Every structure is written in structure tokens, then in C-alpha cells.
XYZ file of C-alpha atoms in Angstrom:
785
model
C 0.026 0.038 0.013
C 1.356 3.370 -0.986
C 1.333 5.962 1.565
C 1.018 9.753 1.642
C 2.140 11.892 4.214
C -0.838 11.995 6.747
C -0.629 14.085 9.796
C -3.293 13.667 12.455
C -3.301 16.974 14.299
C -5.737 17.180 17.148
C -6.764 20.653 17.989
C -5.482 21.973 14.717
C -1.875 21.475 15.444
C -0.036 20.657 12.238
C 2.539 18.138 13.264
C 3.949 17.138 9.955
C 6.771 19.242 8.562
C 6.784 19.981 4.871
C 8.497 22.404 2.535
C 6.762 25.490 1.576
C 6.210 24.509 -2.042
C 4.365 21.171 -0.882
C 0.636 21.212 -1.212
C -1.478 20.078 1.934
C -5.178 20.080 3.106
C -5.972 20.481 6.731
C -9.429 18.892 7.528
C -11.288 19.428 10.831
C -13.352 16.489 12.158
C -15.949 17.348 14.910
C -17.315 14.693 17.245
C -19.557 14.729 20.325
C -18.085 16.069 23.648
C -17.431 13.309 26.115
C -16.259 10.629 23.750
C -12.927 9.708 25.302
C -12.466 5.968 25.458
C -13.099 5.059 21.906
C -10.945 5.577 18.683
C -11.088 6.960 15.203
C -9.957 5.229 12.087
C -8.744 7.637 9.263
C -8.544 6.420 5.640
C -7.252 8.637 2.864
C -7.582 7.365 -0.747
C -6.532 8.862 -3.981
C -9.630 9.828 -5.969
C -8.206 8.640 -9.192
C -6.432 5.556 -7.987
C -8.209 4.158 -4.860
C -5.252 1.727 -4.348
C -3.316 4.725 -3.169
C -4.492 5.051 0.492
C -3.405 5.589 4.043
C -4.943 4.275 7.176
C -4.303 5.474 10.676
C -5.871 4.925 14.135
C -5.903 7.746 16.689
C -7.472 8.027 20.148
C -9.644 11.076 21.120
C -7.912 13.737 23.115
C -8.597 13.086 26.818
C -11.059 15.334 28.424
C -11.786 17.068 25.135
C -14.754 19.323 25.704
C -16.627 21.874 23.744
C -15.889 25.579 24.357
C -17.780 28.761 23.293
C -15.304 29.351 20.499
C -15.235 25.610 19.497
C -18.667 24.197 20.023
C -17.414 20.516 19.783
C -14.069 18.708 20.044
C -12.011 18.644 17.086
C -9.823 16.007 15.374
C -7.546 17.588 12.761
C -6.294 15.654 9.811
C -3.622 17.215 7.510
C -2.880 15.476 4.221
C 0.324 16.321 2.293
C 0.360 15.572 -1.388
C 3.000 13.077 -2.466
C 4.267 12.193 -5.847
C 1.989 9.867 -7.894
C -1.268 11.140 -6.287
C -3.849 12.926 -8.315
C -5.124 16.304 -7.235
C -8.152 14.914 -5.485
C -8.494 12.558 -2.633
C -11.288 11.070 -0.456
C -10.985 11.057 3.409
C -13.131 8.712 5.544
C -13.166 8.991 9.341
C -14.961 6.217 11.357
C -15.587 6.327 15.258
C -15.547 3.156 17.362
C -16.686 2.536 20.961
C -13.547 0.731 22.306
C -9.818 1.693 21.873
C -8.251 0.474 18.681
C -4.842 -1.189 18.135
C -2.486 -1.422 15.183
C -2.806 0.200 11.725
C -3.225 -0.837 8.147
C -3.714 -4.481 7.599
C -3.106 -5.194 11.188
C -5.814 -2.658 12.640
C -7.535 -4.296 15.473
C -10.964 -2.850 16.170
C -12.451 -4.087 19.515
C -15.604 -1.848 19.785
C -18.707 -1.236 17.845
C -18.615 1.133 14.878
C -20.741 4.096 15.964
C -20.503 6.622 13.094
C -18.607 7.407 9.939
C -18.090 10.411 7.701
C -16.362 10.985 4.397
C -15.770 13.760 1.721
C -13.718 14.337 -1.392
C -11.011 17.089 -1.168
C -8.659 18.783 -3.678
C -5.124 19.739 -3.093
C -4.142 23.428 -3.381
C -1.443 24.420 -5.901
C 0.786 25.082 -2.879
C 0.807 25.647 0.834
C -1.813 24.429 3.250
C -5.617 24.642 2.637
C -8.218 24.492 5.430
C -11.448 22.763 4.332
C -14.958 22.299 5.934
C -15.201 19.886 8.739
C -16.592 16.358 8.906
C -19.009 15.609 11.784
C -19.358 12.422 13.782
C -21.988 11.664 16.428
C -20.237 9.891 19.315
C -22.448 10.264 22.385
C -20.907 8.632 25.660
C -22.666 10.746 28.337
C -21.656 8.483 31.271
C -18.028 8.130 30.174
C -17.992 4.375 30.392
C -16.508 3.935 26.850
C -19.805 2.846 25.262
C -21.819 5.027 23.043
C -25.582 5.443 23.550
C -27.837 3.193 21.422
C -30.804 5.447 21.935
C -32.460 7.068 18.795
C -30.447 6.854 15.615
C -27.137 6.295 17.622
C -25.273 3.055 16.754
C -23.713 2.398 20.030
C -24.336 -0.477 22.393
C -24.891 1.462 25.717
C -28.520 0.672 26.819
C -28.397 3.343 29.490
C -26.020 6.061 28.696
C -26.905 7.958 31.972
C -25.517 5.145 34.096
C -21.924 4.023 33.814
C -22.767 0.751 35.550
C -24.920 -0.331 32.690
C -23.023 -1.202 29.387
C -22.045 -4.391 27.650
C -18.811 -4.501 29.717
C -20.647 -4.953 33.072
C -21.633 -8.076 34.830
C -25.431 -8.724 35.484
C -26.618 -7.884 39.016
C -29.985 -8.661 40.827
C -31.300 -5.137 40.646
C -34.116 -5.286 38.037
C -31.874 -3.593 35.606
C -30.252 -4.895 32.351
C -26.671 -4.191 33.597
C -24.901 -5.944 30.657
C -27.308 -4.485 28.016
C -28.008 -7.804 26.435
C -31.579 -8.017 27.564
C -32.863 -5.464 25.093
C -30.691 -6.735 22.455
C -31.500 -10.395 22.763
C -35.095 -9.968 23.989
C -34.434 -11.150 27.489
C -35.472 -9.512 30.728
C -33.170 -7.962 33.219
C -31.216 -10.064 35.756
C -30.994 -12.944 33.212
C -29.112 -15.930 34.326
C -29.521 -15.375 38.020
C -31.103 -17.912 40.242
C -34.636 -17.071 41.371
C -36.310 -17.704 44.760
C -39.940 -17.233 46.189
C -40.629 -13.642 47.070
C -43.435 -11.000 47.281
C -43.941 -7.743 45.370
C -43.516 -4.911 47.904
C -44.756 -1.664 46.224
C -44.661 0.589 49.261
C -41.373 -0.828 50.380
C -42.563 -1.481 53.904
C -41.089 -4.933 54.131
C -44.524 -6.834 53.565
C -45.464 -7.708 50.022
C -48.614 -8.366 48.214
C -48.915 -11.258 45.651
C -46.281 -13.933 45.497
C -43.615 -14.018 42.623
C -40.211 -15.502 42.073
C -37.099 -13.217 41.910
C -33.393 -13.371 42.259
C -31.945 -12.365 45.583
C -31.818 -8.571 45.298
C -28.583 -6.660 45.683
C -28.179 -4.387 48.700
C -30.243 -1.404 48.317
C -32.689 -2.893 45.805
C -36.295 -2.453 47.020
C -39.761 -3.671 45.916
C -39.526 -7.209 47.065
C -40.202 -8.793 50.539
C -39.793 -12.158 52.115
C -43.410 -12.037 53.631
C -46.817 -11.274 52.027
C -50.139 -10.083 53.098
C -50.105 -6.364 52.670
C -53.733 -5.180 52.005
C -52.779 -1.789 50.755
C -49.280 -2.061 49.074
C -49.215 1.642 48.037
C -49.107 2.838 51.525
C -46.226 2.014 53.919
C -48.434 2.778 56.960
C -50.672 -0.076 56.157
C -49.519 -3.610 56.652
C -50.192 -6.545 58.992
C -49.171 -5.943 62.554
C -49.231 -2.180 62.112
C -50.827 -0.273 64.941
C -54.547 0.582 64.102
C -55.033 4.437 64.163
C -58.150 6.549 63.435
C -57.606 7.568 59.864
C -60.404 5.773 57.906
C -57.943 2.967 56.848
C -57.535 -0.654 57.841
C -53.901 -0.029 59.214
C -53.363 -3.633 60.332
C -55.075 -5.304 57.376
C -57.330 -7.335 59.553
C -60.441 -6.389 57.478
C -61.685 -3.760 59.910
C -61.291 0.077 59.826
C -60.477 2.207 62.844
C -61.441 -0.549 65.239
C -61.016 0.574 68.731
C -61.759 4.248 68.090
C -65.157 5.917 68.853
C -65.745 8.019 65.689
C -69.413 9.108 66.685
C -69.612 12.698 67.779
C -72.811 14.118 69.173
C -73.996 17.673 69.925
C -76.078 18.801 72.915
C -78.006 21.550 70.969
C -80.394 22.581 73.746
C -77.612 22.422 76.356
C -79.593 20.323 78.804
C -76.801 17.891 79.353
C -77.975 15.138 76.919
C -76.949 14.772 73.398
C -79.204 14.160 70.503
C -79.065 11.235 68.182
C -79.732 13.248 65.038
C -76.777 15.467 65.663
C -74.224 12.657 65.044
C -71.107 13.369 62.962
C -68.977 10.371 62.151
C -65.306 11.152 61.827
C -62.009 10.674 63.525
C -61.385 14.127 64.776
C -63.803 16.096 67.008
C -65.752 18.532 64.789
C -65.563 21.393 67.369
C -65.847 21.948 71.061
C -69.624 21.611 70.984
C -69.428 17.886 70.151
C -68.455 15.007 72.423
C -68.582 11.163 72.349
C -71.463 9.678 73.864
C -71.094 8.119 77.301
C -71.462 4.439 77.916
C -75.176 3.512 78.133
C -76.104 7.195 77.823
C -79.813 7.718 76.695
C -80.271 10.071 73.815
C -82.376 13.233 74.014
C -85.754 12.710 72.445
C -85.968 16.354 71.386
C -82.495 18.207 71.420
C -84.100 21.387 70.204
C -85.993 21.884 73.462
C -84.375 21.861 76.832
C -87.614 20.921 78.502
C -87.634 17.600 76.737
C -84.952 15.502 78.372
C -84.760 12.147 79.969
C -85.479 12.389 83.638
C -87.509 15.736 83.253
C -90.836 16.032 84.906
C -93.755 15.685 82.612
C -95.685 18.891 81.976
C -98.980 19.608 80.259
C -97.490 21.181 77.169
C -98.182 18.738 74.312
C -94.514 17.429 74.496
C -92.802 14.381 75.722
C -90.868 16.070 78.464
C -89.424 12.931 80.181
C -88.650 11.188 76.706
C -90.646 8.102 77.688
C -92.434 8.170 74.326
C -95.696 9.431 75.968
C -96.993 12.878 75.800
C -98.781 14.552 78.705
C -99.486 11.124 80.249
C -100.129 12.636 83.720
C -103.182 14.504 82.368
C -105.562 11.917 81.129
C -108.641 14.218 80.921
C -106.929 16.499 78.484
C -108.786 16.995 75.159
C -112.028 15.598 76.670
C -115.387 17.641 76.720
C -115.977 19.966 79.632
C -118.462 22.602 80.706
C -118.292 25.438 83.065
C -121.286 26.447 85.237
C -123.101 29.334 83.719
C -121.692 28.979 80.259
C -123.986 27.430 77.541
C -121.169 26.496 75.400
C -119.038 23.269 75.872
C -115.324 23.297 75.690
C -112.323 21.140 76.042
C -109.905 20.291 78.887
C -106.672 22.009 77.953
C -103.361 22.797 79.588
C -103.264 25.677 81.859
C -100.804 28.668 81.517
C -98.496 27.155 84.031
C -98.537 23.784 82.201
C -99.003 22.044 85.602
C -102.691 21.042 85.236
C -105.756 21.164 82.825
C -108.470 23.724 82.603
C -111.782 23.956 80.744
C -111.502 26.372 77.772
C -115.280 26.819 77.554
C -116.040 30.412 76.786
C -119.144 32.520 76.819
C -121.010 32.441 73.566
C -120.601 35.143 70.857
C -123.680 37.166 70.396
C -125.008 37.789 66.858
C -127.932 39.959 66.000
C -129.945 39.973 62.681
C -128.868 42.602 60.193
C -131.217 42.388 57.434
C -130.540 45.643 55.814
C -126.788 45.042 55.882
C -125.850 48.404 57.520
C -123.588 46.527 60.165
C -125.941 47.233 63.020
C -128.076 44.448 64.412
C -131.784 44.635 65.221
C -132.169 45.912 68.823
C -135.321 44.137 69.279
C -134.403 40.761 67.907
C -133.604 37.542 69.653
C -129.938 37.144 70.097
C -128.127 34.155 68.384
C -125.694 32.679 70.745
C -122.750 31.226 68.782
C -120.213 28.931 70.470
C -116.640 28.617 69.415
C -117.232 25.469 67.314
C -120.345 26.847 65.591
C -120.797 29.042 62.475
C -122.777 32.298 62.745
C -125.875 32.622 60.629
C -125.481 34.759 57.475
C -126.984 38.210 57.701
C -126.006 38.627 61.372
C -123.447 40.836 63.059
C -121.626 40.388 66.290
C -122.407 42.209 69.476
C -123.844 45.384 67.655
C -127.555 45.687 68.155
C -128.685 49.268 68.320
C -130.593 49.325 64.999
C -134.131 50.501 65.668
C -135.350 49.570 62.153
C -133.409 46.683 60.702
C -134.969 46.787 57.334
C -133.936 50.447 56.763
C -130.271 51.173 55.860
C -130.999 54.785 56.631
C -131.334 53.981 60.324
C -129.019 52.574 62.869
C -127.287 53.645 66.106
C -124.129 54.762 64.289
C -125.747 57.176 61.784
C -125.942 60.852 62.106
C -129.309 62.467 61.888
C -130.178 64.032 58.403
C -133.167 65.592 56.925
C -135.548 62.941 55.880
C -138.137 62.716 58.618
C -136.762 59.300 59.773
C -135.026 58.444 63.112
C -131.649 57.822 61.504
C -129.680 57.607 64.761
C -132.288 55.529 66.587
C -132.694 58.181 69.326
C -136.422 57.426 69.618
C -137.731 60.367 67.504
C -136.936 62.786 64.630
C -136.936 65.748 67.030
C -133.065 65.910 66.843
C -133.038 66.536 63.083
C -130.889 69.520 62.192
C -132.621 72.992 62.376
C -131.507 73.421 58.798
C -134.097 70.869 57.770
C -136.717 73.807 58.150
C -139.506 71.805 59.706
C -141.131 68.294 60.201
C -143.627 66.083 58.408
C -146.890 67.651 59.292
C -150.207 68.980 57.854
C -150.081 72.359 56.046
C -152.382 74.981 57.684
C -153.716 77.409 55.025
C -157.124 79.039 54.536
C -157.578 77.639 51.022
C -156.820 73.945 51.860
C -158.565 72.822 54.915
C -162.218 73.038 54.089
C -164.258 69.784 54.672
C -165.605 70.307 51.137
C -162.084 70.127 49.625
C -161.233 66.568 48.749
C -157.729 66.671 47.318
C -157.062 63.913 44.816
C -153.718 64.889 43.208
C -150.532 66.747 44.017
C -147.653 67.815 41.618
C -144.505 69.774 42.271
C -142.104 71.803 39.948
C -138.755 70.582 39.086
C -137.065 72.567 41.883
C -139.638 71.639 44.450
C -141.936 74.667 43.744
C -144.620 75.483 42.785
C -146.749 72.886 44.482
C -150.254 72.294 42.928
C -153.036 70.413 44.595
C -156.372 69.553 42.841
C -159.450 67.512 43.582
C -163.004 66.924 43.354
C -165.450 69.697 42.378
C -162.880 71.890 40.463
C -160.817 72.448 43.594
C -157.391 73.828 42.706
C -154.674 75.649 44.729
C -150.974 76.478 44.440
C -148.112 77.407 46.758
C -145.600 79.191 44.733
C -142.734 79.347 47.067
C -141.639 77.964 50.515
C -143.448 79.298 53.569
C -146.116 81.058 51.392
C -149.776 80.641 51.762
C -151.663 78.662 49.271
C -153.472 80.639 46.544
C -156.892 79.305 45.446
C -158.267 78.943 41.897
C -161.070 76.631 43.105
C -164.528 76.324 41.635
C -167.312 77.115 44.094
C -165.281 78.316 47.089
C -166.852 81.328 48.786
C -165.272 84.613 48.018
C -163.506 86.328 50.991
C -161.587 89.458 50.145
C -159.571 89.159 53.395
C -158.884 85.583 54.559
C -158.076 85.605 58.245
C -154.730 83.865 57.958
C -153.397 86.406 55.445
C -153.876 84.054 52.411
C -154.649 85.851 49.085
C -158.213 86.240 48.120
C -159.948 83.643 45.910
C -159.131 83.965 42.228
C -162.019 83.882 39.904
C -160.324 82.177 36.883
C -160.936 78.568 37.837
C -160.949 75.619 35.645
C -164.622 74.535 36.012
C -166.514 72.063 38.021
C -164.518 68.905 37.227
C -163.130 66.124 39.423
C -159.317 66.351 38.900
C -157.386 63.030 39.461
C -154.001 63.631 37.993
C -151.548 66.545 37.502
C -148.207 67.498 36.116
C -146.180 70.760 36.493
C -143.993 72.048 33.638
C -140.725 74.118 33.929
C -142.673 77.354 33.943
C -144.718 76.245 36.913
C -147.914 75.666 34.967
C -150.065 72.747 35.956
C -151.641 70.283 33.493
C -154.810 68.603 35.005
C -156.650 65.485 33.995
C -159.882 64.200 35.581
C -162.966 62.185 35.289
C -164.967 62.109 32.086
C -161.864 62.804 30.031
C -161.416 66.412 31.104
C -158.120 68.122 30.854
C -157.022 71.582 31.622
C -154.024 73.985 31.913
C -153.580 76.702 34.463
C -150.600 79.130 34.744
C -151.342 80.265 38.311
C -151.837 83.921 37.066
C -154.760 86.004 36.101
C -154.847 84.263 32.691
C -157.853 82.112 32.306
C -157.745 78.299 32.592
C -157.511 76.461 29.346
C -159.986 73.512 29.534
C -160.496 70.864 26.939
C -161.642 67.319 26.476
C -160.110 64.136 25.143
C -161.902 62.105 22.502
C -163.084 59.801 25.396
C -165.570 59.751 28.125
C -163.384 57.631 30.491
C -161.720 58.846 33.581
C -158.094 59.925 33.181
C -156.038 57.886 35.669
C -152.360 58.459 34.650
C -150.231 61.451 33.417
C -146.664 62.072 32.756
C -145.125 65.041 30.912
C -141.887 65.903 29.010
C -140.360 69.127 27.678
C -137.962 69.452 24.746
C -137.230 72.499 22.768
C -140.098 74.419 24.327
C -142.700 71.699 23.313
C -144.608 70.106 26.127
C -145.724 66.607 25.529
C -148.047 64.937 28.035
C -148.960 61.216 27.985
C -152.340 60.159 29.455
C -153.973 56.851 30.309
C -157.642 56.212 31.069
C -159.757 53.543 32.591
C -160.540 52.036 29.247
C -156.915 50.963 28.518
C -156.070 53.799 26.179
C -152.784 55.696 25.901
C -152.825 59.307 24.493
C -150.144 61.746 23.490
C -151.041 65.450 23.919
C -148.865 68.107 22.622
C -149.951 71.057 24.859
C -150.732 74.094 22.771
C -150.310 72.282 19.549
C -152.211 73.361 16.455
C -155.231 71.556 15.183
C -156.190 68.475 17.287
C -153.316 68.062 19.734
C -154.399 64.685 20.906
C -153.242 61.348 19.439
C -154.455 57.959 20.602
C -151.367 55.754 20.820
C -152.910 52.515 21.959
C -156.137 50.921 23.040
C -155.838 47.605 24.977
C -158.123 45.415 26.828
C -156.864 46.306 30.326
C -158.191 49.278 32.495
C -155.226 51.506 33.272
C -154.938 53.226 36.662
C -151.263 54.375 36.801
C -148.687 55.670 34.300
C -145.004 56.907 34.760
C -141.845 57.311 32.869
C -138.428 58.885 32.877
C -138.217 59.239 29.258
C -140.659 59.161 26.313
C -139.505 55.984 24.640
C -140.191 53.789 27.641
C -143.215 53.969 29.890
C -144.788 51.738 32.574
C -148.465 51.385 33.033
C -150.454 49.397 35.577
C -154.131 48.489 35.953
C -156.385 45.531 35.928
C -158.434 43.297 33.726
C -162.118 43.712 33.518
C -162.705 40.237 34.650
C -162.642 38.629 38.144
C -159.949 36.807 40.017
C -156.413 37.475 38.839
C -156.834 41.124 37.883
C -153.464 43.011 38.180
C -151.878 44.054 34.867
C -148.478 45.400 34.145
C -147.374 46.678 30.791
C -144.597 48.657 29.196
C -144.760 50.852 26.160
C -141.902 51.603 23.688
C -143.101 54.948 22.436
C -141.363 56.788 19.591
C -141.575 60.450 19.914
C -143.870 62.013 17.260
C -145.065 58.675 15.876
C -147.661 56.084 16.441
C -146.174 53.013 17.983
C -146.516 49.786 16.156
C -147.595 46.490 17.931
C -148.985 46.117 21.285
C -147.448 47.017 24.741
C -145.306 44.345 26.345
C -147.070 42.358 29.033
C -145.324 41.784 32.356
C -146.033 39.141 35.014
C -145.918 38.980 38.780
C -144.214 36.598 41.102
C -145.916 35.324 43.076
C -148.972 35.494 40.836
C -151.261 38.413 41.159
C -154.142 38.505 43.572
C -157.750 39.789 43.104
C -157.888 43.544 42.864
C -156.280 46.214 40.583
C -152.906 47.826 40.576
C -153.522 51.519 41.240
C -150.257 53.512 40.695
C -146.572 53.125 39.464
C -143.411 55.138 39.856
C -140.096 54.722 38.079
C -137.058 55.705 40.246
C -134.432 54.806 37.672
C -134.280 53.163 34.209
C -134.499 49.606 35.832
C -136.195 50.450 39.127
C -139.811 50.933 39.906
C -142.652 50.344 42.483
C -146.308 49.779 41.854
C -149.136 49.491 44.488
C -152.569 48.167 44.393
C -155.641 46.965 46.203
C -155.574 44.442 49.020
C -152.311 45.579 50.433
C -150.288 44.495 47.370
C -146.934 46.112 46.512
C -144.614 45.205 43.595
C -141.076 45.817 42.752
C -139.500 45.941 39.172
C -135.819 45.624 38.291
C -135.879 46.178 34.468
C -137.206 42.742 33.402
C -140.720 41.655 32.570
C -141.363 40.061 36.072
C -142.535 42.068 39.071
C -141.773 40.813 42.517
C -144.779 41.134 44.872
C -144.606 42.038 48.614
C -147.636 42.098 50.864
C -148.274 44.937 53.198
C -148.860 44.158 56.937
C -152.590 44.682 56.461
C -154.800 44.253 53.415
C -155.693 48.096 52.888
C -155.980 49.594 49.524
C -153.017 51.664 48.390
C -153.637 54.831 46.218
C -150.347 56.277 45.201
C -146.569 55.492 45.249
C -143.297 57.261 44.669
C -139.685 55.939 44.697
C -136.753 57.754 46.259
C -133.655 57.519 43.903
C -130.779 59.912 44.053
C -129.052 59.522 40.778
C -126.141 61.710 41.944
C -125.339 59.650 44.974
C -125.499 55.841 44.452
C -124.625 55.256 48.081
C -127.621 57.111 49.549
C -129.337 54.573 51.777
C -132.719 55.893 50.912
C -132.260 54.956 47.166
C -134.788 52.437 45.887
C -137.132 53.077 48.916
C -140.847 53.336 48.032
C -143.247 55.689 49.696
C -146.936 54.950 49.473
C -150.263 56.081 50.965
C -153.611 54.314 51.342
C -157.212 55.135 51.688
C -158.164 53.241 54.842
C -161.309 54.479 56.648
C -163.134 53.337 59.742
C -161.500 55.406 62.380
C -157.890 54.914 61.476
C -157.400 57.122 58.496
C -154.857 56.839 55.763
C -151.237 56.234 56.520
C -147.834 56.919 54.928
C -145.773 53.680 54.324
C -142.212 53.099 53.368
C -140.923 49.840 51.814
C -137.167 49.408 51.576
C -135.480 46.592 49.476
C -135.425 44.795 52.822
C -138.989 45.178 54.103
C -141.484 47.643 55.598
C -139.661 50.442 57.454
C -140.751 52.748 60.289
C -141.854 56.261 59.517
C -142.001 58.814 58.235
C -145.061 59.336 60.644
C -147.774 61.798 59.945
C -148.163 64.058 62.862
C -150.346 67.014 63.808
C -153.963 67.177 63.195
C -154.205 63.819 61.275
C -157.855 63.307 60.306
C -159.432 59.911 59.855
C -159.730 60.409 56.092
C -158.340 58.478 53.062
C -155.198 59.628 51.480
C -155.165 59.921 47.725
C -151.772 60.951 46.306
C -148.182 61.529 47.150
C -145.391 63.565 45.376
C -141.563 63.586 46.031
C -138.858 66.108 44.890
C -135.281 65.208 43.897
C -134.131 66.382 47.329
C -136.607 64.179 49.176
C -139.434 66.667 50.005
C -142.725 64.856 50.473
C -146.204 66.147 49.586
C -149.310 64.122 50.616
C -152.929 64.976 49.915
C -156.281 63.459 51.159
C -159.924 63.941 51.778
C -161.458 66.853 53.811
C -158.804 69.387 52.844
C -155.755 67.468 54.331
C -152.346 68.266 52.899
C -149.175 67.091 54.486
C -145.658 68.293 53.715
C -142.040 67.467 54.780
C -140.352 69.643 55.908
C -142.990 71.909 56.942
C -142.459 74.568 59.629
C -144.742 75.037 62.655
C -147.492 77.473 61.956
């Protein structure tokens, strides 16, 4: 083998001498730091003639480490060109794990080849040329002379972090592959070592779990034990024969946990010295200072929320098990049984007394309830008391304890009301004498020269819209008017004797009367003029002035029994009914024939009233016997003749023998009617009238209804005032029917004559006017004469 001059110059030291004109290449070979116990084989071959080559073996420089200037150790190879070599040559550098011996054909390589690098270089024309480095990977981190076999490395060291593990080591019993043959040959660690029975000891406490076979471990090797039975091999505090501590574990592996330790802690909530079972907390440590362990044979508290309920306590009468014997109030056997106290009508029950030391009867005096038919909250002062015991329900329509109502069907009277102007004993003081002075008088007869003659039988009374004037008319053409409050009546009567100077200061008789007719109905217009209707179909108009009366007749000879008038745009329209069942419209002062017959039915009509022209109520009777009362309503269209017949109404209960004599509408759906035989009816806007009987079967003659449209809460609303024509020593009376029954008052006082009463009128403010036979006229409020 031909040789060139080859100089191996570690650390870039050029060791070969050469003349200046000789060409040479200096090659840097980098290798991994820490590679110190292997060797490098360097082969240089002529590129043109491979037989020309040179081989050398060199060891790494001892303790060669990388520096900041040189990042890895360097092996420097310098090649000097010799005669016969071409200008190019190839350099191959190979690294081995173990030291190398010899060179050339006699090179002995003991270790594993771990890496190799080669490149072709070119000689310069002269002098030395430095060329790029070759790089070898030679990882020997544990400095044991064996390169790591991890990753793409070609060494034989199976654990390059441990110098005791490499192919040059003997195998030890330490669960490691010391000689690095296990992974290579597919064998486990500790191969070839004799095995004995042992136990795996994961927590290294000297006691193992399941049995296995294993070589005898080297000193310091753990994980194996000579004895087994560890129930929790991941905790060194748990093993057979360990002391049992309270930690929620089976420390001694006997199958029990925390034996010998009381883990139940109880609280004495009510601080009576005895703990309650429900407060238990199970844990090793005491929860806080309020808890303690239960004493041996200690009885639990049956109610740890109450210090009065404790074993050993005296039993009280308190609905509790004080002594915790599972019985309640056992010392009081009569508790909750029926009892009665002398003098008390209500029964009771034996209950615990306030001191809880005995039982007492809880019977109490009954609650007193009184009827309250009118719903004003004050019971009837004359009613029988309803005694209601604690276990009973009061009757409906009764109030408790209050019973000062002197008229329990009248919501305008009870012991809690103030006296107002209505001629009624509102405050139940026993009379109406305590009415305010501002009322201006009482309900009494009116004394006036032109009223009180025995020959003056007043049949009808009508008032103006503001309460005046007041017109009264009657039989024989009698007619009088009071034009303002506290004035004397002025007479326009037919047949009265003339007296130029009446003794009471009344005006003299006026000569312009309306003739000798029996007037039965009347109406006053907004100008104070009166429209009259009477027997034989006579009608008249009087203005109360010196102007003459304007009499006229209807196309009928029947008696006129009903009249109601309306005004609109200066036109006065009066509706009339007669005893032959006819309904007429009269346009007062109209041209031509001002009368129009609107209806002719089979009933006899005796009363007519309306609040508006398009709806009228009329009452009367049939001409036959028996069930006689009749009620009808007219749907009248102003200025036209109505089509069809009036709507017939019925009565509940059925009507009785006798006629209905008068009707009055208080509101659009509220009305009262009266009749013979003590019959009174109420109407609530439907076609059925509810009948109410008077205390006696006398004949009613007239009715009005009090209804204050501006005050829906007025207790007098819907109350009906009516008069009758009784004779025989008692005379006529004024009656008042509320929605609850027949009320007391107003009472007619003064010189009440035993005469029938024929008509009643009422104003919007509640003033009353009543007329009757023998010149009797009553008024509320009327001052004393």
C-alpha cells in the first residue's frame, strides 16, 4: 500500500513538517463531547487511484470538551500531497466505542462502529488549505466507553446515563439490564441469576402483596419482601401488625377500619346535658368543642331542640314528651275531653293551663250575633240574640255584638248614623226631634185658609222641578198652588166662597178657575204651569196667574188615571192613560187636534209613569174577576204612532184579586207599583214584578220611589213611599218599603184626620207632599204654623 504523508493533528496542530512548496489540506473532524474511550480510524484514498490510500488509528484527546469558540471537540487531519497522487483525494473517518490497536492491515477494532463520515477534497497548488469539517456523532454521556444506542445512535450502551450499565458490566440482581444484552437479545433484566420465592412490595414497607419469584436482590434494591399479606401495598403505613390508628383506613389489614376508636360525635343543641341522636357526625377528629362522644349507656335526648324535653324531666302539660318516655302529657288523662263551666252554655275542652301544671276547661261564653237584614252593620235591637259557640258558624246576615238598629230593614237608620233631613229616626234616638234645624220643619199637615175645608177633597198633587210651585187639585174643581216655600196657598177653586180678606193672610180667591170637574192627575212644567186630568176625560192647563184656565176634553168619556209630561225645545208633551186602557199623547198648545191615541188595549189602566218618552210603565187591571192586576210597558217613539202592542209583564208570586192603582219609576230599571188588597210590587228592569204584601190588606192609592242619581250610596235609594185610603176610624197612613222590608216612618203628625189619603209626590231632594180627603195636605219639611 502506497502511503502519503498524513498528519493527525488534534486541536488544529500541524505536526507534519513540509516544505513551503508542498501542497497540503488540513481537515477538521468534529465529534460529540465526552467521547474519550473510543478511537477513530482515518482512511485517505486517491480519488483517481483508490489503491493509493493511507490508514491510521488515533484516540480522542482526553477530556476534550466543547468551548464557546469551538462548539465541539476537533480532530484535525492534515494530508500532504505526495508524488504519484492525483489532485483529488477522499477522506473517511470512522468512530468506534472501544480503543483500537495497530494500523493498516493489522488494525484491531475491539468496539462497535458508531459513526462514519467521508468527503472528497482537492489539493491546493501550494501551501496548506483548510477545508470544511466532517462531523461524527459519538455520544458517551456516562463516560463508560460505550456510546448510547438510543435514537439513531449506533452504540451499544442501553443506559447512557448510568456507567454501571453497558456491555462490559456483569449482570446484577437489581431489576436492571446491567450488561445491555436483555434489550438486544429480547431477554429480561437479571438474566441468568437464580430465582427464589418472594413477594412484590410496592410501598417498600417490608411486607409484600402477591407472590412471585425473583433473584436475591442486591443491597439497596427495594420492591420485594420475604413475607406477604399487605392489604394496601401503596401505603407504607398499612400492613399486617401495624398499629390501628383512626384515619379511615385498615392499618393492620385485619379487615376492619379504625377499630377501637369511637368516631361518633354528638352535639347537645339545647344544652340540657344530653346529646341528640340526630346530631351525630362520624369522623376521627372532634368537629368542634360543641361535640363530644356519647357516654357508655347514655340515653339520647328525644328532642334536642328543647331543653324541656330531656330524659328524667318532670312531665308537664305542654303537648310534648318532656321525660322522653315516648308518651305525651301522660299525667293529664282528661286533656282534650269535653268539659263545661257552670253558667256557660257552650261546651269546651280540657286544655293545659298557663303554668302547664294542670288542665283547665276552655269553654267560653258564646258570641252574640244579631240579625242585620239591611246590611248596615248594626243588628236589630229588638231581635232575639243568636248565641254562637266557638265551634259553631254564625248565621248569614248577622253581626256580632252590635244591636242598636231601631229599624233593621232600613239602611238609613241605625245607632251609628248621624241625623239627616228625611223625617226618619236615623240615629235611633227614639224620635226625629233631633233633626238639624237646617231641615226647616217636620212632616206635618199644612195649615192654610184655602186648603182645609171639609168640602175640599184633594185627589192629586204635583211639584215643579225645583220643588216649587206645588199644585193640589181635587173633586168639584178644587185647585190651589203654593208658589214658594213658607207662602200661603193661593186658590183657583171652583165654588169656594169669596172672601176678600182671609183671616190667615192668604190671598183672596181667584175667579179664573178651571170649572166644576173632578181632577185626578196633574203635572207641572218648567214654567210652573199645571196640567190637569180628571173624570170624564177632562183636561185643563192653568198658569197660576190672572190668565184664564184652558180646559178641553179628550176624545173619550173615560176617567183619566195616569199622566206624565216631558219638555224638549219648548214643546210640552203629556202622555195620558184612562180607565178604558187607552194611551194618549197630548202636545200642549199644539195646532189642530193636539191629541193622538197611541194604544187601545183590553186592560183598565190606573197608573202611568216614565223617565223618558221612549219607555213607559202602566199598571191596571183586567175587566174580569180573579187574577186582575196587569203590568205593561210601552216603547213609544216620539212623534209617531207605536206599532204593535205593549209588552205584558207578569208577577211573582202570581197576582191577587184587585187592581194595581199606581206606579213610579225611580231609575231606568227600578220601579214600584201599588194596588188594592195591600199589594206592592218591585220591578228591576225585566218583565217580572216581585210582589210584597203589606202588613194589612188595605188599598194603596199612590206611590213614589226615592232615587238619588247623583249619589248611588244614598241609603234611601230604591225606597218606595206610598199612601192608602183606609177608613173606619184609623185614617190613611204613609208607608215606606225598603229593599229589605217595611220600614218605620215617616209618621204623619199634627191634626191627622181619619180620612183617606189619595196621592203623594216627591222632589229630587226628598221633600214629600201628601193630599187626602177633607182638605188634608201634608208636607215634609213643613215649619210649625
